Coordinates of C-alpha atoms in Angstrom, one line a residue:
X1 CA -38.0 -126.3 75.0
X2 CA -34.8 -127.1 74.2
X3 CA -35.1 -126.1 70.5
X4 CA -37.2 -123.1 71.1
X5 CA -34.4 -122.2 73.4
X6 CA -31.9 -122.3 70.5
X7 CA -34.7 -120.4 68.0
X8 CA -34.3 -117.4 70.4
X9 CA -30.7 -117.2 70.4
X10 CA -30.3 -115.6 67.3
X11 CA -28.5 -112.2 68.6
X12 CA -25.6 -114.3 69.6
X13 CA -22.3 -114.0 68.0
X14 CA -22.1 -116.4 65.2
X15 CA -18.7 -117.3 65.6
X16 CA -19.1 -118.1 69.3
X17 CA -22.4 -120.0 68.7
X18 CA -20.7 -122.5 66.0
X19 CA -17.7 -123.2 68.5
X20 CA -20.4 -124.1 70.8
X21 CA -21.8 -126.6 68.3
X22 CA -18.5 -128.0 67.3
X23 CA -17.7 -128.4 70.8
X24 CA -20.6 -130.1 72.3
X25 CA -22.6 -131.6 69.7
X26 CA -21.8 -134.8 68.1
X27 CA -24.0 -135.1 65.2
X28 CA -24.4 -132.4 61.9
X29 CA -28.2 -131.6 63.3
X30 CA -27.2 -129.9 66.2
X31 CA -24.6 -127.8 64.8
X32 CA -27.1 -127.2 61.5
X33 CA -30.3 -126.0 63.7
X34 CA -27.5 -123.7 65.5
X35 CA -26.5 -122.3 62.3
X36 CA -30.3 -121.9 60.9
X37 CA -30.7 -120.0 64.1
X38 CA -28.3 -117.9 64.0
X39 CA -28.8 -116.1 60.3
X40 CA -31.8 -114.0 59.1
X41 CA -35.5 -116.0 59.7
X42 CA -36.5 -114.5 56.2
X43 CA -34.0 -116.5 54.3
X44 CA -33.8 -119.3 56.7
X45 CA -36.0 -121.8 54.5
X46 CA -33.6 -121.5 51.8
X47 CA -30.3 -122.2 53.6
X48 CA -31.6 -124.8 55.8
X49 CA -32.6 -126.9 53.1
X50 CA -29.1 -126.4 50.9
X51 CA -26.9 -127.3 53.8
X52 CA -29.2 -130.4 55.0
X53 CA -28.5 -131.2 51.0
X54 CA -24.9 -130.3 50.8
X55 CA -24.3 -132.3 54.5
X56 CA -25.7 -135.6 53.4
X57 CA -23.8 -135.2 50.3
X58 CA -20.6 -134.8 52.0
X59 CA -21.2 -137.7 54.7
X60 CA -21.9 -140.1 51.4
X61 CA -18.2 -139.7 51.0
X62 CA -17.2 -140.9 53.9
X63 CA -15.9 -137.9 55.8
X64 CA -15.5 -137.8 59.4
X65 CA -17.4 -135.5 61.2
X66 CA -14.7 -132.8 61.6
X67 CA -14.5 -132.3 58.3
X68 CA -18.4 -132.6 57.6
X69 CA -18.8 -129.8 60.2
X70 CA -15.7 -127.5 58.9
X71 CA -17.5 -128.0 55.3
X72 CA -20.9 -127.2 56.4
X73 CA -19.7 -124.0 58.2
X74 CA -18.3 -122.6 55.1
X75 CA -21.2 -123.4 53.0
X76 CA -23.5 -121.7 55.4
X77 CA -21.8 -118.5 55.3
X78 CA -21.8 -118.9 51.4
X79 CA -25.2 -119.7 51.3
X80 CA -26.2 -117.4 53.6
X81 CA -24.0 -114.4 51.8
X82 CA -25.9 -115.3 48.8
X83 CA -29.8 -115.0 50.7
X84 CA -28.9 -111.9 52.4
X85 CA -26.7 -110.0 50.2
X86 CA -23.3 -110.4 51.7
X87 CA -22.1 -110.3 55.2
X88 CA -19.2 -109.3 57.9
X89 CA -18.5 -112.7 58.8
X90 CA -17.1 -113.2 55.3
X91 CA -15.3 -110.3 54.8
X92 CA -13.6 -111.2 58.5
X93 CA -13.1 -114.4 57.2
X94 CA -11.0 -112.4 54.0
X95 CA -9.3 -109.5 55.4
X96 CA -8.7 -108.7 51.6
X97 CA -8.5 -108.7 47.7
X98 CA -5.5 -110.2 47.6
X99 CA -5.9 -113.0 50.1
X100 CA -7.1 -116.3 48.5
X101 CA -9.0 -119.0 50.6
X102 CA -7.3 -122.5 49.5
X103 CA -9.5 -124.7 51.2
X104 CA -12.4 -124.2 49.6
X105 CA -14.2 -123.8 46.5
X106 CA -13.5 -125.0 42.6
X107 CA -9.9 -126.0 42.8
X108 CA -8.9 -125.7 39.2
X109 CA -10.1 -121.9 38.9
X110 CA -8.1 -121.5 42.2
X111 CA -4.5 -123.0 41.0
X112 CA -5.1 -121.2 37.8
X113 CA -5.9 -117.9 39.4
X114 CA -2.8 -118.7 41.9
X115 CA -0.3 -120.1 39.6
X116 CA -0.8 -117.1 36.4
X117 CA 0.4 -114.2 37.9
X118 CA 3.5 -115.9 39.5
X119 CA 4.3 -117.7 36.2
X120 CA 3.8 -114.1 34.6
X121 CA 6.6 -113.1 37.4
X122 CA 8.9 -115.4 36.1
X123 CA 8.3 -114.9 32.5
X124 CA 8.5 -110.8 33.2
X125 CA 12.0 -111.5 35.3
X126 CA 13.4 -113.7 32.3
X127 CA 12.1 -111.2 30.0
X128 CA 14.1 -108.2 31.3
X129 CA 17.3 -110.9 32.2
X130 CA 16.8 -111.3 28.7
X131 CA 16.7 -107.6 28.0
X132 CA 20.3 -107.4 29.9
X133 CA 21.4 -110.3 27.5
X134 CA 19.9 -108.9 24.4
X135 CA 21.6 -105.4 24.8
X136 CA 25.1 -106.4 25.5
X137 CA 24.7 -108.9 22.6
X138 CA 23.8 -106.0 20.2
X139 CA 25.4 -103.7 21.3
X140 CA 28.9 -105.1 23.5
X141 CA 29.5 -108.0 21.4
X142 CA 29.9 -111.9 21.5
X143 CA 32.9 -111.5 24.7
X144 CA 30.2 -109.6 26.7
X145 CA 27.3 -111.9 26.0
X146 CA 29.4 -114.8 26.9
X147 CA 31.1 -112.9 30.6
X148 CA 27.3 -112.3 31.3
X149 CA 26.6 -115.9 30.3
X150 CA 29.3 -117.5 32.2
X151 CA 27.9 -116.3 35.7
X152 CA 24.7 -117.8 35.3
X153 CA 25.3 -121.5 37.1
X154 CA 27.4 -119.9 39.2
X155 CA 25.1 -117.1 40.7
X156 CA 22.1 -119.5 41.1
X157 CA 24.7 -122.0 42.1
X158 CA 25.6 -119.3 45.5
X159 CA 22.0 -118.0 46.0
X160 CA 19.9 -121.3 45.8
X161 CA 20.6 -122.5 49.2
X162 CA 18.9 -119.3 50.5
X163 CA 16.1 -119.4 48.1
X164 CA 15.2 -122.9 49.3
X165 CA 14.7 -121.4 52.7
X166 CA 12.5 -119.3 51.6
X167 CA 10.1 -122.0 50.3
X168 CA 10.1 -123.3 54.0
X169 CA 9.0 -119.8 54.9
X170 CA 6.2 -120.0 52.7
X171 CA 5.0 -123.4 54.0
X172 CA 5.2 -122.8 57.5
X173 CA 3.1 -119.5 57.2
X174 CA 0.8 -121.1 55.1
X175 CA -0.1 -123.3 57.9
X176 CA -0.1 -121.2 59.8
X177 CA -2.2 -118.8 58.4
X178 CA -5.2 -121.9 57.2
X179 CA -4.4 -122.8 60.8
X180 CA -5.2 -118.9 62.3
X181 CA -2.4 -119.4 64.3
X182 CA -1.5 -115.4 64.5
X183 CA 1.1 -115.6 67.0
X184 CA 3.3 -118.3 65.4
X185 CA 2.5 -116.7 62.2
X186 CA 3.9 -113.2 63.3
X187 CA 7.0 -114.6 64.8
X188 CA 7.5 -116.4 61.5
X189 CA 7.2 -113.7 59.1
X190 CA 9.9 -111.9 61.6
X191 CA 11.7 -114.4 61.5
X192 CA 12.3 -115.1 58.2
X193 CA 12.6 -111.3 57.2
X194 CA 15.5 -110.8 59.6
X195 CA 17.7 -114.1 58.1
X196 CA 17.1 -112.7 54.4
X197 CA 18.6 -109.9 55.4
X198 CA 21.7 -111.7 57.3
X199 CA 22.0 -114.0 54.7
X200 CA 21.9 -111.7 51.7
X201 CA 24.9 -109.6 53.5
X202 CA 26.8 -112.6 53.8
X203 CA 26.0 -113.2 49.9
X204 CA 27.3 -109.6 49.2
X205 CA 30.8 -110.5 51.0
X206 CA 31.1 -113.6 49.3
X207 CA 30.4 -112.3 46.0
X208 CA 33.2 -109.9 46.3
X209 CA 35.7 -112.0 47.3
X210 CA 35.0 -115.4 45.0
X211 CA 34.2 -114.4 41.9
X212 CA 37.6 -115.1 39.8
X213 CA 38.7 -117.8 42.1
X214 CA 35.3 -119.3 40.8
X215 CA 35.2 -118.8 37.7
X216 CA 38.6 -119.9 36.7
X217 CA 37.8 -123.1 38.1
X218 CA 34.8 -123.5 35.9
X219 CA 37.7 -123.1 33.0
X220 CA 36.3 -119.5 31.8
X221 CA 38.2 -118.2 28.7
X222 CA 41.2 -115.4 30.1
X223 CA 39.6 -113.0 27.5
X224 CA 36.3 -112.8 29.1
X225 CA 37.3 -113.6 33.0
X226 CA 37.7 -110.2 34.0
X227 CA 34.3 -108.9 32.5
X228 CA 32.3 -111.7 34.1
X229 CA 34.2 -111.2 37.5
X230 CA 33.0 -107.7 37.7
X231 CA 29.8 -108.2 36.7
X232 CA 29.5 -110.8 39.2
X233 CA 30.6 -108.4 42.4
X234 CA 28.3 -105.8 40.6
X235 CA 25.6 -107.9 40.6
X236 CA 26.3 -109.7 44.5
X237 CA 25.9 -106.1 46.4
X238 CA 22.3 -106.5 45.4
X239 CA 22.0 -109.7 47.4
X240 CA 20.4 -108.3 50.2
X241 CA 17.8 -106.6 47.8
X242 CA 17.3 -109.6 46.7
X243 CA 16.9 -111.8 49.4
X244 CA 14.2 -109.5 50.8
X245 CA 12.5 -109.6 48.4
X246 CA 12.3 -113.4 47.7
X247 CA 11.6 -114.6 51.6
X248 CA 8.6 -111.3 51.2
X249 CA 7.4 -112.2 48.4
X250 CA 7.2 -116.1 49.7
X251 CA 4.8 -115.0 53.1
X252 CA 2.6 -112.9 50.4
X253 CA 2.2 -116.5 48.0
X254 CA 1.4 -117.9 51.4
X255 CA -1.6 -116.2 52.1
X256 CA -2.9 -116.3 48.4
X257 CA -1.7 -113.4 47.4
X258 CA 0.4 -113.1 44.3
X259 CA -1.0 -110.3 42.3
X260 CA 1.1 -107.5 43.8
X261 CA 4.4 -109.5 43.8
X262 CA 3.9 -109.5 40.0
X263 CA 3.0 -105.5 40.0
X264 CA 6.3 -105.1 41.7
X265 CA 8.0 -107.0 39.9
X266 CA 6.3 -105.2 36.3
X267 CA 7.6 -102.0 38.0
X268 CA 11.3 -102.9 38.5
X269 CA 12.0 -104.2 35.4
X270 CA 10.6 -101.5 33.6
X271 CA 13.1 -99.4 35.2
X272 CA 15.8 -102.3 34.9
X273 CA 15.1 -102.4 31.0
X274 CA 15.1 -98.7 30.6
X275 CA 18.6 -98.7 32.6
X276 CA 20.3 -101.0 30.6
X277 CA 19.3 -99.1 27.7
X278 CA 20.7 -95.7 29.3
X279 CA 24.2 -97.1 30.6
X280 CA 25.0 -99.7 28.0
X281 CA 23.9 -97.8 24.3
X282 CA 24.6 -94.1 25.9
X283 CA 27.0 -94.6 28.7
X284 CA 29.1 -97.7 26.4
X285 CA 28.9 -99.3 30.1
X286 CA 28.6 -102.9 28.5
X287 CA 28.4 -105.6 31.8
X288 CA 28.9 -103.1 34.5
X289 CA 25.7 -100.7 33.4
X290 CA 24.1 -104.3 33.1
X291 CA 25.1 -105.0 37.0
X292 CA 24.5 -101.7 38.6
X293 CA 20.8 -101.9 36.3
X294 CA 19.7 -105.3 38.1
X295 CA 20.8 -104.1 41.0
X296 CA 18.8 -100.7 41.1
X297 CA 15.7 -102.8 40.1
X298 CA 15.9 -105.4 42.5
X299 CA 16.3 -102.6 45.4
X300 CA 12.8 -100.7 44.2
X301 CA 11.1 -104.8 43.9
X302 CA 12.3 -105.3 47.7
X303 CA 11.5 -101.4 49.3
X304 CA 7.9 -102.4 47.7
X305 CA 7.5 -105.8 48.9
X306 CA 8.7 -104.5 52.4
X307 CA 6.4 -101.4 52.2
X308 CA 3.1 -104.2 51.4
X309 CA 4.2 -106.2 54.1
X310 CA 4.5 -103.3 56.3
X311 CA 1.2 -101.8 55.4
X312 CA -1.0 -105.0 56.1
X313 CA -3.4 -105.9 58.5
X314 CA -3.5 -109.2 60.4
X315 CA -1.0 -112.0 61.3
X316 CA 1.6 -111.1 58.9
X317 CA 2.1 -107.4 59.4
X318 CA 5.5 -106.4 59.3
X319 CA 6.7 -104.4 62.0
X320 CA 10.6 -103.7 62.0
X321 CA 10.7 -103.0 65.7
X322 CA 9.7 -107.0 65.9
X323 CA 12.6 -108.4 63.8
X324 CA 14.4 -111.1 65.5
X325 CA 15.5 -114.7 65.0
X326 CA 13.5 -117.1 66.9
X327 CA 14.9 -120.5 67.1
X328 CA 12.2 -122.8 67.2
X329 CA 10.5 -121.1 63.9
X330 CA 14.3 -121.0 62.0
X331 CA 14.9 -124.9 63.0
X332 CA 11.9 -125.5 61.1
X333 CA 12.0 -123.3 58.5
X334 CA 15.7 -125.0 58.0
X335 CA 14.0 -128.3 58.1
X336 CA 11.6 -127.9 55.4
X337 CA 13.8 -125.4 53.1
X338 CA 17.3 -126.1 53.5
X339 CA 17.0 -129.7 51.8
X340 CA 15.3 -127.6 49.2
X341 CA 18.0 -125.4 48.4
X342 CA 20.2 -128.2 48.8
X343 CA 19.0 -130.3 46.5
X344 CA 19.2 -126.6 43.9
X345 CA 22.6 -125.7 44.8
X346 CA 23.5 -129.6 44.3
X347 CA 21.9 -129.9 41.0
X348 CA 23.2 -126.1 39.8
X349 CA 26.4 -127.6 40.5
X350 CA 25.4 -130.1 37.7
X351 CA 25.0 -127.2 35.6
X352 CA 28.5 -125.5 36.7
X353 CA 29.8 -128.5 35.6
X354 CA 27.5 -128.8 32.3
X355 CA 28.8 -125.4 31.6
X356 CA 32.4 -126.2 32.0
X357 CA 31.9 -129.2 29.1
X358 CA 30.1 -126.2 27.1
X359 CA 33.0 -123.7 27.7
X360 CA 35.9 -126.6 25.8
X361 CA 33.4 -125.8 22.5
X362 CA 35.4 -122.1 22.9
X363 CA 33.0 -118.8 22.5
X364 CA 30.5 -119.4 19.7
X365 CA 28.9 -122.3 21.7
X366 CA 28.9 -120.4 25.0
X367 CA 27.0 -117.2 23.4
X368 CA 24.6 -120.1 21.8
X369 CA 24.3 -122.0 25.3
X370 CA 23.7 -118.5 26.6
X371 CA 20.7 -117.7 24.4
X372 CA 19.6 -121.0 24.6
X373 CA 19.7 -121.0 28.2
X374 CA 17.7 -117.8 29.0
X375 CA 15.0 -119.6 26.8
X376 CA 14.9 -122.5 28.6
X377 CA 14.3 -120.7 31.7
X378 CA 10.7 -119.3 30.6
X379 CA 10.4 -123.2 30.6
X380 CA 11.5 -123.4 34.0
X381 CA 9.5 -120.4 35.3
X382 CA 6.4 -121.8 33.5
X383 CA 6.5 -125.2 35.7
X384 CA 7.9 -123.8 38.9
X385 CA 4.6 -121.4 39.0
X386 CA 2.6 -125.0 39.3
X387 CA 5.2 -126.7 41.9
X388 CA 4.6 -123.3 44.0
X389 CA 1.2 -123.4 43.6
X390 CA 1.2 -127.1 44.7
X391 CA 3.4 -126.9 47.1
X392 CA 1.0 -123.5 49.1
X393 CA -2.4 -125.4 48.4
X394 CA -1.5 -128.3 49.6
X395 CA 0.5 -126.9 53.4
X396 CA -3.0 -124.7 54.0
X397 CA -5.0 -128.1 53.0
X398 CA -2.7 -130.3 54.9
X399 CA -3.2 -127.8 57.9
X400 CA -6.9 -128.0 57.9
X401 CA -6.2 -132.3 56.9
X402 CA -8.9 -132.2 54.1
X403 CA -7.0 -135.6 52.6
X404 CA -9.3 -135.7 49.5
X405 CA -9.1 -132.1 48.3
X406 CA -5.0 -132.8 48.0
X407 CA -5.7 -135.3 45.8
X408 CA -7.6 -133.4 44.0
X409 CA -4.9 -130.5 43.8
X410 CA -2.5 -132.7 42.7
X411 CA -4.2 -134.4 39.7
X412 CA -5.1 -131.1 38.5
X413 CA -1.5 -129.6 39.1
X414 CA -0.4 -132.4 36.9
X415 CA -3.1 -131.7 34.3
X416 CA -1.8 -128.2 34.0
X417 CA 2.2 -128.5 34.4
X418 CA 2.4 -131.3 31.7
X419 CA -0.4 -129.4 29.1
X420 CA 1.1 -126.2 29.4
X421 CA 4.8 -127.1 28.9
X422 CA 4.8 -129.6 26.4
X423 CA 2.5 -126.6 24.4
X424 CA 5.5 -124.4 25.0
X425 CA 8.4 -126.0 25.1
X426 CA 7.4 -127.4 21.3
X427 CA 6.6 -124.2 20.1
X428 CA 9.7 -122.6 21.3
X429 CA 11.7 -125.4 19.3
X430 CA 9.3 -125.0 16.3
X431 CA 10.5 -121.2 16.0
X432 CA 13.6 -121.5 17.8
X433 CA 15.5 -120.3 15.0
X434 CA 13.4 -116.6 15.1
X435 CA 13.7 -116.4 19.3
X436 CA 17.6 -116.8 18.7
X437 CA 17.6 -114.6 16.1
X438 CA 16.5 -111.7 19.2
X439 CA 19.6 -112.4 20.8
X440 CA 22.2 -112.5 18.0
X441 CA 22.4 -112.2 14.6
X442 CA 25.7 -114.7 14.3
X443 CA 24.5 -117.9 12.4
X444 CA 26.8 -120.8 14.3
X445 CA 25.5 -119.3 17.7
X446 CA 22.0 -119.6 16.7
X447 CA 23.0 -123.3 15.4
X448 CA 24.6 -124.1 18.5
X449 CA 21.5 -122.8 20.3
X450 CA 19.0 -124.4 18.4
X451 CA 21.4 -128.3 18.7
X452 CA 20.7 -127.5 23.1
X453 CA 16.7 -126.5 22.6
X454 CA 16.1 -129.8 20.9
X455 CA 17.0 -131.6 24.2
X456 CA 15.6 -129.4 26.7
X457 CA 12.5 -128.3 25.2
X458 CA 10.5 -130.7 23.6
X459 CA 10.8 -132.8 26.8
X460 CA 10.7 -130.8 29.2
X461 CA 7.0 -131.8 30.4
X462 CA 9.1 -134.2 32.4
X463 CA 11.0 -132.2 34.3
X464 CA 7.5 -130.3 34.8
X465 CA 6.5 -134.0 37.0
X466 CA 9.9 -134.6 38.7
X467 CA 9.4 -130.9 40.4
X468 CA 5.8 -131.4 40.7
X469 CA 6.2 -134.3 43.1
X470 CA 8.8 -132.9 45.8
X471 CA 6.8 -129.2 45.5
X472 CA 3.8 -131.5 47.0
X473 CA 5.3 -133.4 49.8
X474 CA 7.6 -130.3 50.8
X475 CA 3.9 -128.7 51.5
X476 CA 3.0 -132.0 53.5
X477 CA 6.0 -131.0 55.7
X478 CA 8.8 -133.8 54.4
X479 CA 11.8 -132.0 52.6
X480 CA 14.9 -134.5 52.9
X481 CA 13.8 -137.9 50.9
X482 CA 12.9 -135.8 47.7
X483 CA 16.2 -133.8 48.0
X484 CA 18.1 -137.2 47.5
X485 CA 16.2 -138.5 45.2
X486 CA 16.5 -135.7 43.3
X487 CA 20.3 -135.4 43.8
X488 CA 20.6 -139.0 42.8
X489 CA 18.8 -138.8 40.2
X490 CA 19.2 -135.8 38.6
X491 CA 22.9 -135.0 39.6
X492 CA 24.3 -138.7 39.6
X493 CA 22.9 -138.7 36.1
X494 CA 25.1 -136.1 34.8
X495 CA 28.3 -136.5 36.7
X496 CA 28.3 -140.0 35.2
X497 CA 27.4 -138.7 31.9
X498 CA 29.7 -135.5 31.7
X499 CA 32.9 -137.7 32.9
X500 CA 32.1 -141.2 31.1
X501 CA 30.1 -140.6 27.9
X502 CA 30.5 -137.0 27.0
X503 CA 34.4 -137.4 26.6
X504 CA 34.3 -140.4 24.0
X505 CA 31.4 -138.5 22.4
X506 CA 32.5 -134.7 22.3
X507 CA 29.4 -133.0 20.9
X508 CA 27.2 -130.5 22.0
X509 CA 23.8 -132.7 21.1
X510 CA 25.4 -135.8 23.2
X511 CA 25.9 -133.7 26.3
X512 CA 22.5 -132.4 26.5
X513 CA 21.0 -135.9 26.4
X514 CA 21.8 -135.8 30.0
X515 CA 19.0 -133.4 30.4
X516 CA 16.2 -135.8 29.4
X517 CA 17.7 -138.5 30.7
X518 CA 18.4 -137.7 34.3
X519 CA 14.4 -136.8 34.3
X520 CA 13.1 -139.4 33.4
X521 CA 15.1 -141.9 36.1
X522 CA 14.2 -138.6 38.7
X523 CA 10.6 -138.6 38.2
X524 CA 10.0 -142.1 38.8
X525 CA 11.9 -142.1 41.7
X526 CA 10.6 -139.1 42.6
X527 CA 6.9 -140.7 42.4
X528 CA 7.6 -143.7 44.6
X529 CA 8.7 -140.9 47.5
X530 CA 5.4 -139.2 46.9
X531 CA 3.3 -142.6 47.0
X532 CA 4.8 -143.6 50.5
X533 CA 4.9 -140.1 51.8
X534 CA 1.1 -139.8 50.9
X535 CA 0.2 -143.3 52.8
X536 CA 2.5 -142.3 55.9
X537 CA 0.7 -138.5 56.0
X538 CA -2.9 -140.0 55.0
X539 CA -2.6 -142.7 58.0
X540 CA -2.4 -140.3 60.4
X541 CA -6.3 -139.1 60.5
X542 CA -6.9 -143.2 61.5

């Protein structure tokens, strides 16, 4: 009577009858008679007898019942999607088109289809930086290429403490989201929208008042200070612009979604490239129509993230009205991110220095580290989109604790980082001569630039694993131990290089050993972090 009982339940809510099963029986038949009970009887022959199938193929592996059941339930509503035709409950389950499901389904299409359109975001950003660059080179000269140049370690230098929050952002409402925690999720998205906004007005003031004091520390030429110092305060009263748009942009890669992030970001620098054109070759502007340029664009990229966020439906609407800084969701999104952004600010420091050594070669090699630099960081972008993509996939996984699907996300993460930056970085050197002839058309600077691309290029499918590693256990929850192994690595490297082999060996090919170096003793470090991490997280489902 009992399963006749069950047959005639079918007009219940499907939802509330699977609870039922998880709740109070303790074996997959009870919870798969439910489910066969609770779809169409026409098709109910067909879906039975896949999910009896797919449940003793999942209990071969040795999965605990949880995860059996949590399986099985999304496999039913596949399978019963494709008998019927399509269904609500899916489309409840994805709100929408943008919204990706990371728990489920072929993993490699998945990290492919997530990781593309943000490392197309990166390239397109470098792309128009590299518009601003290419303009003034052509058409401003060497002294304004290298002011522009100069600012670089220092602006990511000031800003990459705040952009490490942000990935905390993204990892908490990632959880949250796999976890359907709406509430927590809400007061997160709130939360972090509010501090970007704090934190890029206290950007703003500092870029106005620090800016020479900066850069003459970094020993920047007196012929070129006053350029890059304006172009610097220029570019800092964008800050908040920018800072909106980066924590935004973080909550939309944490529920799958970063296809419109990329449209925005097409949109901006359209009109960035088009007004560097107008101010620097009509207007003679030279840095400051560069400034005011990136600054216009990154105010349209942030008024559109704010206006998506804004418009959407579900945990992580934005509703102004609602901004406010919880503490319990900033102490954690502090936790997780500001180790991040320490161990970036640290390691630009590095690179403040590095860029000090380049700036004793005088202006030739700063306009080639310049070019050379920009290049490098479509390198960058490339295996950052992978460590992003590792870093979501694995919080929403870790939320729903499916231990062998990380795995999985790792190894294939790997696959990709490693293949598709050693392909790149070895073709840029290959025609590195022709992609520094786009920025200047001065033979030494393009030898100069082509003498830093042979260290940073070719090997770069290293640095692609040592920010692989920390991107994965930052989406376990654990943010500190890879920040010092990073800064110990990585930044102990080059101090100790810059100020005990560099100076007996003054050349611009024996400073930029450091580069390959430092990653190589980084990456195994960072490995032996992820191992024990892995073991400590992976214990706690026994």
């Amino acid at each position: 009577m009992k399963w006749l009982w069950f047959f005639f339940t079918s007009t219940v809510n499907m939802e509330t009858q699977v609870c039922i099963s998880l709740n109070r029986h303790n074996n997959g038949i009870g919870l798969l008679y439910t489910l066969t009970c609770i779809g169409d009887r026409r098709s109910m022959s067909v879906y039975v007898i896949v999910c009896i199938w797919k449940y003793a193929f999942l209990s071969l592996f040795g999965q605990t019942n949880t995860e059996v059941y949590f399986h099985l339930f999304v496999m039913y509503q596949e399978e019963r999607d494709w008998c019927m035709g399509g269904s609500m409950d899916t489309m409840e389950v994805k709100k929408n088109k943008y919204e990706m499901d990371m728990c489920s389904g072929k993993i490699m299409t998945k990290l492919v289809s997530f990781s593309m359109p943000l490392m197309l975001s990166g390239m397109l950003q470098l792309l128009f930086n590299a518009v601003d660059i290419v303009v003034v080179g052509k058409f401003s000269g060497n002294e304004a290429l290298a002011a522009v140049g100069s600012t670089t370690a220092l602006i990511n230098l000031m800003i990459n403490l705040f952009i490490g929050i942000s990935l905390g952002a993204s990892v908490m409402a990632g959880h949250f989201y796999s976890a359907q925690k709406e509430k927590e999720m809400s007061e997160t998205v709130h939360t972090a929208i509010l501090f970007a906004l704090l934190s890029g007005i206290f950007m703003a003031i500092l870029g106005l008042i620090l800016p020479k004091w900066a850069l003459r520390i970094m020993d920047t030429p007196e012929n070129i200070l006053h350029s890059a110092a304006l172009y610097m305060k220029i570019y800092f009263l964008g800050m908040p612009f920018f800072m909106l748009y980066n924590f935004g942009a973080a909550i939309l890669r944490a529920v799958g979604d970063t296809k419109r992030p990329l449209l925005f970001l097409i949109i901006a620098g359209i009109i960035n490239g088009g007004l560097n054109m107008y101010l620097v070759i009509v207007f003679h502007l030279g840095v400051v129509g560069v400034a005011v340029a990136t600054v216009v664009s990154q105010m349209i990229s942030c008024i559109l993230v704010l206006w998506c966020l804004w418009k959407a439906e579900g945990s992580y609407q934005l509703r102004f009205s609602k901004l406010c800084i919880k503490g319990k969701y900033l102490k954690k999104l502090c936790k997780i991110g500001i180790p991040a952004g320490v161990q970036n600010t640290v390691i630009n420091f590095s690179n403040v220095l590095l860029q000090s050594s380049v700036n004793s070669f005088g202006d030739i090699a700063m306009a080639g580290y310049t070019a050379a630099n920009n290049i490098f960081g479509f390198l960058y972008v490339t295996v950052n989109a992978f460590t992003q993509t590792c870093m979501s996939f694995i919080s929403q996984n870790h939320a729903m604790k499916l231990w062998k699907r990380m795995d999985k996300i790792v190894i294939d993460c790997i696959i990709l980082s490693v293949g598709v930056s050693a392909l790149l970085g070895s073709g840029i050197y290959l025609f590195g001569e022709q992609i520094l002839g786009i920025y200047t058309s001065d033979p030494r600077v393009v030898q100069s630039g082509m003498e830093i691309l042979l260290y940073t290029t070719v090997t770069y499918f290293i640095c692609g694993l040592m920010d692989l590693f920390p991107g994965a256990i930052r989406g376990m929850g654990y943010s500190t131990m890879p920040m010092l192994f990073s800064i110990i690595g990585t930044v102990g490297t080059r101090i100790f290089w810059i100020y005990c082999v560099f100076p007996q060996h003054h050349a611009l090919n024996i400073l930029f050993i450091s580069y390959p170096l430092s990653w190589v003793i980084t990456v195994v470090m960072q490995m032996i972090c992820f191992y024990f991490v892995r073991k400590k997280v992976y214990g706690i489902r026994k």
